[in-house]
Amino acid sequence: MQQGGLWGALVGAAALLALSAPVAAYDQLVEKQEFLLEDFVTEQGASIAEVRVGWEAYGELNEARDNVILICHFFSGTSNAAGKYSEDQAQPGYWNAIIGPGKPIDTDRFYVISSDTLVNLNVADPQVITTGPASIDPATGAPYGLDFPVVSMRDFVEVQKALLDSLGIESLHAVMGASGGSVQAMEWAAAYPEMVPRVVPVISPGLDMPPYVIGLLKMWNMPIQMDPNWNGGAYYDGEPPLEGLSNALQLVTLNALHFDWADTTFGRAPAEKDGDPKAAFAAAYKVEAGLQASGDGRAATTDANHFLYMSKANMTFSVAEEIERIRAKVLFIPAEGDMIFPPFLSDRWAEKLRAQGNEAEVVTVTGPFGHLNGIFNIAQAGEAIADFLAD
């Protein structure tokens, strides 16, 4: 299941509605590659040996090595931003609508790179390469578990920087990303202002994680930590906390979508034709069954500890105190009905950036999918993206 189950039973239903018009796939099969960093020191000073992450690219790197666009993925995403690894892959990468020849992120012009992050949720997906709590600690020969160091979004960026260094890439045309990927994009703008002239944060919190969303992330974590099988993170020799993980993923899915999506996709129909929710405690509505199927499916490729570490990295994000370092011009793309990062956050941070002299604009995408309008309906912003990347 690709994209951490993004195209699973529940969100797949939303995707089919959003992608009802045919969209040409990236016209070449994508090769997943592996980057090895033999020793990495985190922002907090911890050392991690043998950091491995997967990456892929679309288009051709020019001779000057200055036509690079870096795509950073969202909370439960992977490096597969466009195209397919094989002809029988069910769906292309999540931003396939805007990446490819002649598309807004034009691979006839740009070399587009996307990598799996540290602590990627989908560690059990054979197409994902990541390092995190489920990885084997070379010092012990066993999974790290909660002995794995806490990592930050800045650490994600530093691993990506090492990957680019290994390719001889010293400048970027732009950094882009959706949701958690937008967070990484803003980290890039603050950490390496000389490398990043343009940033496109999509469905973004702006320059820090709002306290409300920190609380929301805590709520996502709780089902995992309350599952007895989680066992304080020490479950790799036993049964994983799949029930808690499924419930956590169901919360993520529901929060990332919207009332309109639920009404359109499910309405108030019962899950079973003859199962009246009024008549029996166990009888469920179709929306309940859809959430359950999605959570169970996604849990099969997701690691619970990786989920918790990804939450922590999002919680601790802030470059607000480094705003003066940011030189890039910024195109914020919020989504109508986003109940995780409402559009007013993009407006607020665009105003603050303009106040210090940055170019910053806001273009809103619409639709029934809330936060996920920034994935499913990103093509609405295609012209704005193309214009932003053109100059």
Short mmCIF file of C-alpha atoms in Angstrom, two decimals, residues 1 8 17 28 43 73 75 90 127 158 160 185 195 199 206 254 281 290 299 315 329 331 333 339 350 353 375 380 389:
data_model
loop_
_atom_site.label_atom_id
_atom_site.label_comp_id
_atom_site.label_asym_id
_atom_site.label_seq_id
_atom_site.Cartn_x
_atom_site.Cartn_y
_atom_site.Cartn_z
CA MET A 1 0.00 0.00 0.00
CA GLY A 8 -6.33 2.86 1.07
CA LEU A 17 -13.71 11.90 -6.17
CA GLN A 28 8.71 7.10 -16.73
CA GLU A 43 20.49 18.77 16.62
CA HIS A 73 6.76 14.76 2.17
CA PHE A 75 3.45 13.28 8.08
CA ALA A 90 -2.31 1.20 -7.90
CA GLN A 127 9.52 0.78 -1.06
CA GLU A 158 20.40 17.99 7.63
CA GLN A 160 18.56 15.87 3.06
CA ALA A 185 10.62 23.55 3.60
CA MET A 195 20.69 27.91 -0.95
CA VAL A 199 9.77 28.15 -0.84
CA GLY A 206 3.80 28.74 8.83
CA LEU A 254 -10.61 12.17 10.15
CA PHE A 281 -24.78 -1.50 19.93
CA GLY A 290 -14.58 3.27 6.51
CA ALA A 299 -1.33 0.08 10.35
CA MET A 315 5.48 19.27 17.87
CA LYS A 329 10.27 34.51 -1.52
CA LEU A 331 4.21 31.05 -1.98
CA ILE A 333 -0.90 27.45 -0.53
CA MET A 339 -9.08 21.95 10.24
CA ALA A 350 2.85 35.91 4.88
CA LEU A 353 7.43 37.95 6.09
CA ILE A 375 -2.86 16.85 -1.86
CA GLN A 380 -5.85 24.15 -8.75
CA LEU A 389 8.98 28.87 -10.30
#
